[in-house]
mmCIF file of C-alpha atoms and ligand atoms in Angstrom:
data_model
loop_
_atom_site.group_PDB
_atom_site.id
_atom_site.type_symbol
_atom_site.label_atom_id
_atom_site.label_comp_id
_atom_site.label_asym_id
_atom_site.label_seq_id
_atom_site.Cartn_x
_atom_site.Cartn_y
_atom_site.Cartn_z
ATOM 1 C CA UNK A 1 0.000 0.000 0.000
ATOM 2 C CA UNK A 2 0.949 3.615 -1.012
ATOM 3 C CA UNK A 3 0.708 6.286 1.014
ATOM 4 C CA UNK A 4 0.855 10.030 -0.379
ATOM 5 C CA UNK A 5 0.879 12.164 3.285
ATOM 6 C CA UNK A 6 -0.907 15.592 2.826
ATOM 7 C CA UNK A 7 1.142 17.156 6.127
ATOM 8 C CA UNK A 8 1.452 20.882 4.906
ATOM 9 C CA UNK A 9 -2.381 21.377 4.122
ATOM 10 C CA UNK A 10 -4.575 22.558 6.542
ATOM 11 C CA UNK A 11 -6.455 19.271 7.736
ATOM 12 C CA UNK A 12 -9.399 21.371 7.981
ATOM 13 C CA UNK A 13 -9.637 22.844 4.271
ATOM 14 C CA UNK A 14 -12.150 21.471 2.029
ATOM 15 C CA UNK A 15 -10.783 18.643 -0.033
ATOM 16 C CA UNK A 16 -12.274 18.075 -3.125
ATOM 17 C CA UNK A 17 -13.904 15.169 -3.688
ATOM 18 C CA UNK A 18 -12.023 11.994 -5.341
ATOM 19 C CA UNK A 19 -12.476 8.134 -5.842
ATOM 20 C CA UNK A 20 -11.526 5.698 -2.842
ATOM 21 C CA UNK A 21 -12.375 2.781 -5.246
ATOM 22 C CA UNK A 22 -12.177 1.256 -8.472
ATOM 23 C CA UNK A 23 -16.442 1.262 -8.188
ATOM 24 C CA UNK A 24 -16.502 4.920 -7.587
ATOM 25 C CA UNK A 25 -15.342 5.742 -11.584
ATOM 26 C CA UNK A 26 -19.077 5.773 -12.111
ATOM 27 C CA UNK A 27 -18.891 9.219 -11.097
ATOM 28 C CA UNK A 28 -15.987 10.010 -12.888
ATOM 29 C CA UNK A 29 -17.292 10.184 -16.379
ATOM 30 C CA UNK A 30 -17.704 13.781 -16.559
ATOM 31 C CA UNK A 31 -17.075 14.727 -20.549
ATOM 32 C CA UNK A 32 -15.113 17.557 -21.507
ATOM 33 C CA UNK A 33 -17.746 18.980 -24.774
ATOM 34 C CA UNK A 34 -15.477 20.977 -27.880
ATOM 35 C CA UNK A 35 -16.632 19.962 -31.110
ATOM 36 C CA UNK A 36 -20.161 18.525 -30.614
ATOM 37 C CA UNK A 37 -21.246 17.023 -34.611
ATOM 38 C CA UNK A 38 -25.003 17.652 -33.416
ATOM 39 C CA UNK A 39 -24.176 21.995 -32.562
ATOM 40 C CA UNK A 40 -20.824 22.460 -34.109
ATOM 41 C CA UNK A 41 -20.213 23.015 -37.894
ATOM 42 C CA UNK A 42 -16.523 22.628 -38.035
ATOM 43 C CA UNK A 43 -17.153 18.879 -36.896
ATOM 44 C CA UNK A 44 -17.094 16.515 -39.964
ATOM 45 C CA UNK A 45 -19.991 14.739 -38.713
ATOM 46 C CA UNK A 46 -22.084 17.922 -38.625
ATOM 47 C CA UNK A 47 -25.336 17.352 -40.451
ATOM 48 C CA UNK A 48 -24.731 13.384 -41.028
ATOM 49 C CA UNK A 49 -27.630 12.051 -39.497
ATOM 50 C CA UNK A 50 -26.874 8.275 -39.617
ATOM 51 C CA UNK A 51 -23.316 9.302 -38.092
ATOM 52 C CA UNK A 52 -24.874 11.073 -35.387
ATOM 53 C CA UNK A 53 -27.602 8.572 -34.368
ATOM 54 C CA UNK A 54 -24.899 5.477 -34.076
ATOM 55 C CA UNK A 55 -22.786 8.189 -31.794
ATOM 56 C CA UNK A 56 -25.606 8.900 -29.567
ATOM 57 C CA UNK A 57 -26.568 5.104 -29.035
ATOM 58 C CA UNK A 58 -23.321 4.609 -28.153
ATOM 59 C CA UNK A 59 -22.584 7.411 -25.740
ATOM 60 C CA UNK A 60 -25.877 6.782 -23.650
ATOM 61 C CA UNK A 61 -24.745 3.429 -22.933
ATOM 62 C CA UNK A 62 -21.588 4.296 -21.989
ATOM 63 C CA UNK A 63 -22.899 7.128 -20.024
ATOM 64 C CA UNK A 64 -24.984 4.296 -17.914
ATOM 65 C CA UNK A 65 -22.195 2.111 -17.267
ATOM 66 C CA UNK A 66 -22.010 0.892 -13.991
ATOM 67 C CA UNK A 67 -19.463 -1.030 -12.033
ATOM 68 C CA UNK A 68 -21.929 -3.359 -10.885
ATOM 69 C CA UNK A 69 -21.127 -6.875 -8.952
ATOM 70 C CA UNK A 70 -24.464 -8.151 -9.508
ATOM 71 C CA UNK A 71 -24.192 -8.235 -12.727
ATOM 72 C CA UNK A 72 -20.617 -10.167 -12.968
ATOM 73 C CA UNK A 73 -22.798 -12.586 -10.812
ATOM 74 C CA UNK A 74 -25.092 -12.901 -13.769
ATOM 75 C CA UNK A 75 -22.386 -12.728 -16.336
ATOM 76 C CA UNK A 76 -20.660 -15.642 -14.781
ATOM 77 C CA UNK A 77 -24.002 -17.671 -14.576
ATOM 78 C CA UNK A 78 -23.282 -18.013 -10.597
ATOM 79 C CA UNK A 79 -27.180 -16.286 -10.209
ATOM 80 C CA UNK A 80 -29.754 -17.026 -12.913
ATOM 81 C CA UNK A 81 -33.370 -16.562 -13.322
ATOM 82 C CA UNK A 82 -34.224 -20.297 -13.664
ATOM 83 C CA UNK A 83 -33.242 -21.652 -10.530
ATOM 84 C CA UNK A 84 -31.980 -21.452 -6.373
ATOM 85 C CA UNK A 85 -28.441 -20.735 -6.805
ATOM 86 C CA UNK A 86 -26.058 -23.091 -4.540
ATOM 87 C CA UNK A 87 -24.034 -21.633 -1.824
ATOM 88 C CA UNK A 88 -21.002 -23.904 -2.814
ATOM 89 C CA UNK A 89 -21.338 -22.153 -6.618
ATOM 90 C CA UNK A 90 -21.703 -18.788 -4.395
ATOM 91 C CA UNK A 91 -18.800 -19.807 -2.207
ATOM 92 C CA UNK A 92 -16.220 -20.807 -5.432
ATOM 93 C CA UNK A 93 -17.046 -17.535 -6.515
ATOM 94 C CA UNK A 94 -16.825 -15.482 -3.606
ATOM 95 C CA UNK A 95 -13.331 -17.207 -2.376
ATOM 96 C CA UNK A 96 -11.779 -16.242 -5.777
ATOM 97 C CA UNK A 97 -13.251 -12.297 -5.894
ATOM 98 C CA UNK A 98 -12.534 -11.315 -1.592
ATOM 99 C CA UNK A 99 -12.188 -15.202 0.233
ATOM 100 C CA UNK A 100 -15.282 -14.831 1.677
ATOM 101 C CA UNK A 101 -17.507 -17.890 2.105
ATOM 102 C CA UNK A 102 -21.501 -17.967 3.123
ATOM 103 C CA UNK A 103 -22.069 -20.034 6.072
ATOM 104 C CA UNK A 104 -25.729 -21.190 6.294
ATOM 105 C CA UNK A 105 -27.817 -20.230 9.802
ATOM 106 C CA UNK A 106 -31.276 -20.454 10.708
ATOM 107 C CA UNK A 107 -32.344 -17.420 11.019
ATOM 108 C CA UNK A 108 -31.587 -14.044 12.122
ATOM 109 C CA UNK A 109 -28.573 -14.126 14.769
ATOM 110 C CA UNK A 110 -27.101 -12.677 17.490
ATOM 111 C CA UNK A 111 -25.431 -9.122 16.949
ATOM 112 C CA UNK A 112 -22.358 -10.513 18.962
ATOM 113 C CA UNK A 113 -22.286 -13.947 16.439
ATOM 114 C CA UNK A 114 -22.848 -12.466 13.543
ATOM 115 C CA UNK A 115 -20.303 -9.629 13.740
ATOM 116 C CA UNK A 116 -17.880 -12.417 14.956
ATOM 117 C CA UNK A 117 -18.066 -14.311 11.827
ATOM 118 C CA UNK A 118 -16.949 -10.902 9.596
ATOM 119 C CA UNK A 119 -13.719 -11.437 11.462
ATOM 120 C CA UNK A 120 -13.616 -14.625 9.673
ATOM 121 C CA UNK A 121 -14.832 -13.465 6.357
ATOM 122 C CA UNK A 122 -17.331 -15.800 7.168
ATOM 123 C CA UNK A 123 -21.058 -14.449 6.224
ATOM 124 C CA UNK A 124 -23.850 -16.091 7.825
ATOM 125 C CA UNK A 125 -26.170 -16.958 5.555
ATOM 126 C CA UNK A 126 -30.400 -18.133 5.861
ATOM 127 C CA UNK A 127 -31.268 -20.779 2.689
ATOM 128 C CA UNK A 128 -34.924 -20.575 3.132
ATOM 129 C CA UNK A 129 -37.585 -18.470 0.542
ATOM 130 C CA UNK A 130 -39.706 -15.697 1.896
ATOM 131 C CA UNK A 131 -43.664 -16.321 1.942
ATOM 132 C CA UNK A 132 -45.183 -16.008 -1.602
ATOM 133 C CA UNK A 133 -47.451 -14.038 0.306
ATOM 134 C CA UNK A 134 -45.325 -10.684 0.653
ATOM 135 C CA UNK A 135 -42.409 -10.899 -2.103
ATOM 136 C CA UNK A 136 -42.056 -6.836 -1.684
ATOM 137 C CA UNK A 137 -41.236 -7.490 2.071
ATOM 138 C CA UNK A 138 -39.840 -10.046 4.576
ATOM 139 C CA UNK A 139 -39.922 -9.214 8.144
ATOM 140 C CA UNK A 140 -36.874 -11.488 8.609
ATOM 141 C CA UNK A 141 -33.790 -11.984 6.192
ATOM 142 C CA UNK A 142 -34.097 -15.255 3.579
ATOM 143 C CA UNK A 143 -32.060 -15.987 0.517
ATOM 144 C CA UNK A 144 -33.072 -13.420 -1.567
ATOM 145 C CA UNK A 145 -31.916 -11.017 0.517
ATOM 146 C CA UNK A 146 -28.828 -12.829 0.799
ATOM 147 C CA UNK A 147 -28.187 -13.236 -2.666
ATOM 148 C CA UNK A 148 -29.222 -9.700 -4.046
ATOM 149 C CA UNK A 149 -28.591 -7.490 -1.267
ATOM 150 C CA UNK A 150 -25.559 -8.593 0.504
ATOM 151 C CA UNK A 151 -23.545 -10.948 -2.396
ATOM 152 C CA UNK A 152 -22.390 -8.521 -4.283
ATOM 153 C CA UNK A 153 -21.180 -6.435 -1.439
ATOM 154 C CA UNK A 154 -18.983 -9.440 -0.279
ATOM 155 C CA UNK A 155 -17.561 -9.357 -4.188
ATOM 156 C CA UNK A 156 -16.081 -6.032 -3.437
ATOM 157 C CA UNK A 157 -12.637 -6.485 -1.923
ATOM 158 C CA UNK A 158 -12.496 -3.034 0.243
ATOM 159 C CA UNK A 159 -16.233 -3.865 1.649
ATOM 160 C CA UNK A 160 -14.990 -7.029 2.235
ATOM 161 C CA UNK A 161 -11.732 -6.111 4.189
ATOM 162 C CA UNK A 162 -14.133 -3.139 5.814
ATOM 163 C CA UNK A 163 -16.622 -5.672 7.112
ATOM 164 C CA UNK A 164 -13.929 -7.881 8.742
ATOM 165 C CA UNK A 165 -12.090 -5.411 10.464
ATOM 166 C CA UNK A 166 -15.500 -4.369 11.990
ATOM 167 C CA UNK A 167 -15.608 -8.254 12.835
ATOM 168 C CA UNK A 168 -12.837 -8.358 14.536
ATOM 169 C CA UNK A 169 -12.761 -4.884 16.165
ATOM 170 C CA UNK A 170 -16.349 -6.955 17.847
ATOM 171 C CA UNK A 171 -14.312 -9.735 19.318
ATOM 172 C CA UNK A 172 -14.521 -9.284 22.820
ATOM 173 C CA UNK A 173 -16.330 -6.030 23.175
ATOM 174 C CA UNK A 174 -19.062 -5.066 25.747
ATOM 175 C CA UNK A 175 -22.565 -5.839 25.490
ATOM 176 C CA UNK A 176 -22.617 -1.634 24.696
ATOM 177 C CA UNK A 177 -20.271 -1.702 22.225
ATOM 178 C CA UNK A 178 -22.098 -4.787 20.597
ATOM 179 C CA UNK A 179 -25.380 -2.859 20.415
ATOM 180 C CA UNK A 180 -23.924 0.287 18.801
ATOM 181 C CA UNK A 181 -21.785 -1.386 16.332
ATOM 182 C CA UNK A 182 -24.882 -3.665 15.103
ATOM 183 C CA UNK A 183 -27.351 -0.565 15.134
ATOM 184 C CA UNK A 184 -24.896 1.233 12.948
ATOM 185 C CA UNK A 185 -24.413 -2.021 11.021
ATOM 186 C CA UNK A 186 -28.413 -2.419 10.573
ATOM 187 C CA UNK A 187 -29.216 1.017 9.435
ATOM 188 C CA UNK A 188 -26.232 1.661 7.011
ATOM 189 C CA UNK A 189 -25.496 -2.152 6.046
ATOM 190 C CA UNK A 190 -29.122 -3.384 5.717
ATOM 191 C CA UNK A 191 -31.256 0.331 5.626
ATOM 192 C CA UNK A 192 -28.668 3.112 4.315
ATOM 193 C CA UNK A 193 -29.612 5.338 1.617
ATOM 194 C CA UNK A 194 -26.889 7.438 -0.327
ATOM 195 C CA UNK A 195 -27.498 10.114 -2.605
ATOM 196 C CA UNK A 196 -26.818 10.761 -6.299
ATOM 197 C CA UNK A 197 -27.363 13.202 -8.910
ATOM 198 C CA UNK A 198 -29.387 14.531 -6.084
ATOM 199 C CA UNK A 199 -31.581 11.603 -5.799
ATOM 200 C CA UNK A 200 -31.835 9.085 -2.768
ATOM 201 C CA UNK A 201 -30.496 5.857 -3.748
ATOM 202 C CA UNK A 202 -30.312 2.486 -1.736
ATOM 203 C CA UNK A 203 -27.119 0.923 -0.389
ATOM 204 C CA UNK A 204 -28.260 -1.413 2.234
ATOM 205 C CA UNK A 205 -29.229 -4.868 1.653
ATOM 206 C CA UNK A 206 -32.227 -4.822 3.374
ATOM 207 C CA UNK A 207 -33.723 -2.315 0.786
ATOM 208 C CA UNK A 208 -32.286 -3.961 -2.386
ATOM 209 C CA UNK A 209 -34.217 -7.087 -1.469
ATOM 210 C CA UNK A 210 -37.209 -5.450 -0.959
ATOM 211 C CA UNK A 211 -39.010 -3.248 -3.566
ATOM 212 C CA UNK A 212 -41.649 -2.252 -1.077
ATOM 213 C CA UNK A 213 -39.378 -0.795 1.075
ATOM 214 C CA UNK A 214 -37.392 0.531 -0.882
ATOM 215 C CA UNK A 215 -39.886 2.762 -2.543
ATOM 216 C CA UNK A 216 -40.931 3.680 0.599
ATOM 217 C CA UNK A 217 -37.219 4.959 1.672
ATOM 218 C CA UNK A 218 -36.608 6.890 -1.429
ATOM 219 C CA UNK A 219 -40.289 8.836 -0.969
ATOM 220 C CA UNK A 220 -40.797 11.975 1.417
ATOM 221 C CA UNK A 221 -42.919 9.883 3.818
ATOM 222 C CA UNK A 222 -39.723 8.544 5.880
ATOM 223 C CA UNK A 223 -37.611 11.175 8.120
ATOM 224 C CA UNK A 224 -33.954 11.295 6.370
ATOM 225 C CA UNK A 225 -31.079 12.191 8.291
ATOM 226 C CA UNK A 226 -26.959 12.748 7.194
ATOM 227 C CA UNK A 227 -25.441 9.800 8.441
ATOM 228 C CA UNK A 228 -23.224 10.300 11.223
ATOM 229 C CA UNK A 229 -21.865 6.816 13.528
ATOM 230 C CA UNK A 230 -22.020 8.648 16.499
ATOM 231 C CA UNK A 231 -25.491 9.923 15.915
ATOM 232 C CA UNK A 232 -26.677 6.469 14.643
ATOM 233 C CA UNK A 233 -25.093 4.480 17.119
ATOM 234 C CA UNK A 234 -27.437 5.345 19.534
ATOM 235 C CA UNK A 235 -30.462 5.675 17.111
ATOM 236 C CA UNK A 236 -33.714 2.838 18.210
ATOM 237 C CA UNK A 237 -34.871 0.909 15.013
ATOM 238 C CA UNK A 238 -38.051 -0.738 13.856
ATOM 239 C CA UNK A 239 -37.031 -4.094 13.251
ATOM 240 C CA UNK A 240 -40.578 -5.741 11.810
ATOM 241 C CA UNK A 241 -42.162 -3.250 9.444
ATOM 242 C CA UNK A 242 -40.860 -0.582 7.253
ATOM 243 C CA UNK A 243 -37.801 1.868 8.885
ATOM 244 C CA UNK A 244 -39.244 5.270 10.107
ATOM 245 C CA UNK A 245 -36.056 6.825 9.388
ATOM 246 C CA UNK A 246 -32.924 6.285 7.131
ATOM 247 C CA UNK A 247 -29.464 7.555 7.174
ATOM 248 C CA UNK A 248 -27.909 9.176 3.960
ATOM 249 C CA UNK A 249 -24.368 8.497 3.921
ATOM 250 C CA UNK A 250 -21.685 9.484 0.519
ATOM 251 C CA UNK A 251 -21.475 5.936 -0.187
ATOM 252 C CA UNK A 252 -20.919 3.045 0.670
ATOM 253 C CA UNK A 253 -17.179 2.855 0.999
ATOM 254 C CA UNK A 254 -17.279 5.755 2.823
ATOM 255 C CA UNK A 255 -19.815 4.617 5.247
ATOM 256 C CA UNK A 256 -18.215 1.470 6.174
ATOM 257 C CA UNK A 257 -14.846 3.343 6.866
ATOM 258 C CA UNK A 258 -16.454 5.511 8.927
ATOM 259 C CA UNK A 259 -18.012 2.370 10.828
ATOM 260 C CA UNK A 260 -14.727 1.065 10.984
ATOM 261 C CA UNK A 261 -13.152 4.378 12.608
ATOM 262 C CA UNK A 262 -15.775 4.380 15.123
ATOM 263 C CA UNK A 263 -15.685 0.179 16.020
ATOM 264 C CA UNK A 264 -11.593 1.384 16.159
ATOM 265 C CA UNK A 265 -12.384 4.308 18.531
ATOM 266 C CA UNK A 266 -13.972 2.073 20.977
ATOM 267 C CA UNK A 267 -12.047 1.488 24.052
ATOM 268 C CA UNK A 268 -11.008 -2.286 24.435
ATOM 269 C CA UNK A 269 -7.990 -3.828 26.717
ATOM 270 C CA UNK A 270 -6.547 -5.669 23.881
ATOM 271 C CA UNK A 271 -6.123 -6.202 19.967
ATOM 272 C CA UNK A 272 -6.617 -8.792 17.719
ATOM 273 C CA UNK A 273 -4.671 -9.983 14.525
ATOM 274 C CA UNK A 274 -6.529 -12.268 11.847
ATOM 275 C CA UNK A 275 -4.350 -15.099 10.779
ATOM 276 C CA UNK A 276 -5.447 -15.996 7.447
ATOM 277 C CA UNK A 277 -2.930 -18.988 6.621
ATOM 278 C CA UNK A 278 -4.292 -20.773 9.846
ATOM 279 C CA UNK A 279 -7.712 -18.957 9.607
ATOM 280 C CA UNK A 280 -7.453 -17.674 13.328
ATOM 281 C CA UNK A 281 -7.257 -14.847 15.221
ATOM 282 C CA UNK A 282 -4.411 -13.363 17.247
ATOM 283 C CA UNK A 283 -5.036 -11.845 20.257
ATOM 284 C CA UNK A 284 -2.253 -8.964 21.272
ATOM 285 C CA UNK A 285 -2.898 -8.256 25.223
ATOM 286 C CA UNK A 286 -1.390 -4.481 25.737
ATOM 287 C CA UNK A 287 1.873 -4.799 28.398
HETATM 288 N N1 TIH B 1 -36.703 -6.702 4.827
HETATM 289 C C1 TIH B 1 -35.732 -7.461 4.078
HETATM 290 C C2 TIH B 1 -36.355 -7.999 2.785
HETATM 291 O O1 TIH B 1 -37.565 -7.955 2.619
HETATM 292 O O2 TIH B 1 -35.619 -8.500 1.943
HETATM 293 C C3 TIH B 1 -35.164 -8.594 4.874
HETATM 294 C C4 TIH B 1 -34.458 -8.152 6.126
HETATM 295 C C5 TIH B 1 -33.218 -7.621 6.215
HETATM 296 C C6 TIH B 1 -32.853 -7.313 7.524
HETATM 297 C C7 TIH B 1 -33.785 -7.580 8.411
HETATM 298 S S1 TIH B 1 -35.127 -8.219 7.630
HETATM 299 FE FE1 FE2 B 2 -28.999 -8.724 6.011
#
């Protein structure tokens, strides 16, 4: 790892903005205009209609591009439409992209168990279907929550190193610390909105798995509020029906690193180490 150190600036200045990740290029496709052929008559294009059409089809789909794990899920025929994907496919393709591997569980865990399994890159997984019944919203996560909302996440090497530092920076920690670090985990992780263009998007996993919801977060009938780990920490959430309030964070990246500076601001007696040739952790006691 690089590091450029920025020790003459004042640390308070505004910096402008700039990508943390390979993902975040999607916003860096900002075109320079000159010689337009549809406005400017000293392009040679100018006035070729046929020329101009193919340019424009072109440009708008590059324009959408998106860096988009879902769809190298699709690509690589790991998720289809035609039938339950395996977690062993899921797990040969999530040990090549970050190592991490879905473990299945029963249901929905324990803050303290579940966090403890990030240190692992270990994600716990439930394997049974929603009720036909309500396919817009399940009170409780199942496999299609899982697979759309939090997959792709674990396909992203930086939220994959994020979420197990957070794992292991839970190892050990007070019933307290527990509670904060899962509320912040359930309303940026599973419930977090960013926003883009000016427009509220989804980033948690609990929203892309549920269209219902997620309509309902991106409306005016919800309270919104900046997202802050301090401020969330502490926040109550509804955990059976649609979220009263969301969080807006910058992104995701950027809301899982400040997760991870809060989880690394929390007082503990000790530090751990994750071992990933014997798959264990290290504890370091302070002398
Ligand atoms: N509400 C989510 C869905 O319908 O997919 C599932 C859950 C995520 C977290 C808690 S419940
Ligand atoms: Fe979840």
């Amino acid at each position: 790892l690089t590091n450029f150190a920025l020790y003459k600036r004042d640390p308070h200045a505004d910096i402008p903005w700039f990508p943390r990740h390979i993902s975040e290029l999607d916003k860096c496709s900002n075109c320079v205009t000159k010689y337009e052929p549809t406005t400017d008559p000293r392009h040679p294009g100018n006035g070729d209609d046929v020329y101009i059409a193919r340019r424009k089809f072109l440009n708008d789909q590059a324009s959408q591009y998106k860096q988009r794990n879902l769809q190298f899920l699709l690509d690589e025929g790991v998720i289809t439409t035609d039938r339950i994907p395996q977690l062993r496919r899921i797990n040969e393709y999530l040990q090549k992209k970050t190592g991490f591997i879905l473990r299945p569980c029963s249901g929905l865990l324990s803050a303290r168990d579940f966090l403890a399994s990030l240190a692992f890159r270990v994600f716990q997984t439930t394997t049974y279907l929603r009720h036909g019944a309500s396919p817009h919203h399940s009170p409780e996560p199942d496999l299609i929550h899982e697979l759309l909302g939090h997959v792709p996440m674990f396909a992203d090497p930086l939220i994959a190193q994020m979420s197990q530092d957070i794992g292991l920076m839970s190892l050990g920690a007070t019933d307290e610390q527990i509670e904060k670090l899962a509320t912040v985990y359930w309303f940026i992780i599973e419930f977090g909105l960013c926003r883009e263009d000016g427009k509220l998007k989804a980033i948690g996993a609990g929203l892309l798995s549920a269209y219902g919801e997620l309509m309902h977060a991106c409306s005016d009938v919800p309270e919104h509020k900046e997202f802050d780990p301090a401020i969330t920490a502490v926040q109550k959430y509804e955990d059976s029906d649609y979220q009263p309030l969301y969080f807006v964070a910058n992104s995701i990246q950027d809301a899982l690193m400040k997760l991870r500076q809060f989880a690394l601001s929390m007082e503990r007696p000790f530090s751990v180490v994750y071992n990933p040739f014997t798959q264990s952790v290290e504890v370091i006691e302070q002398t």
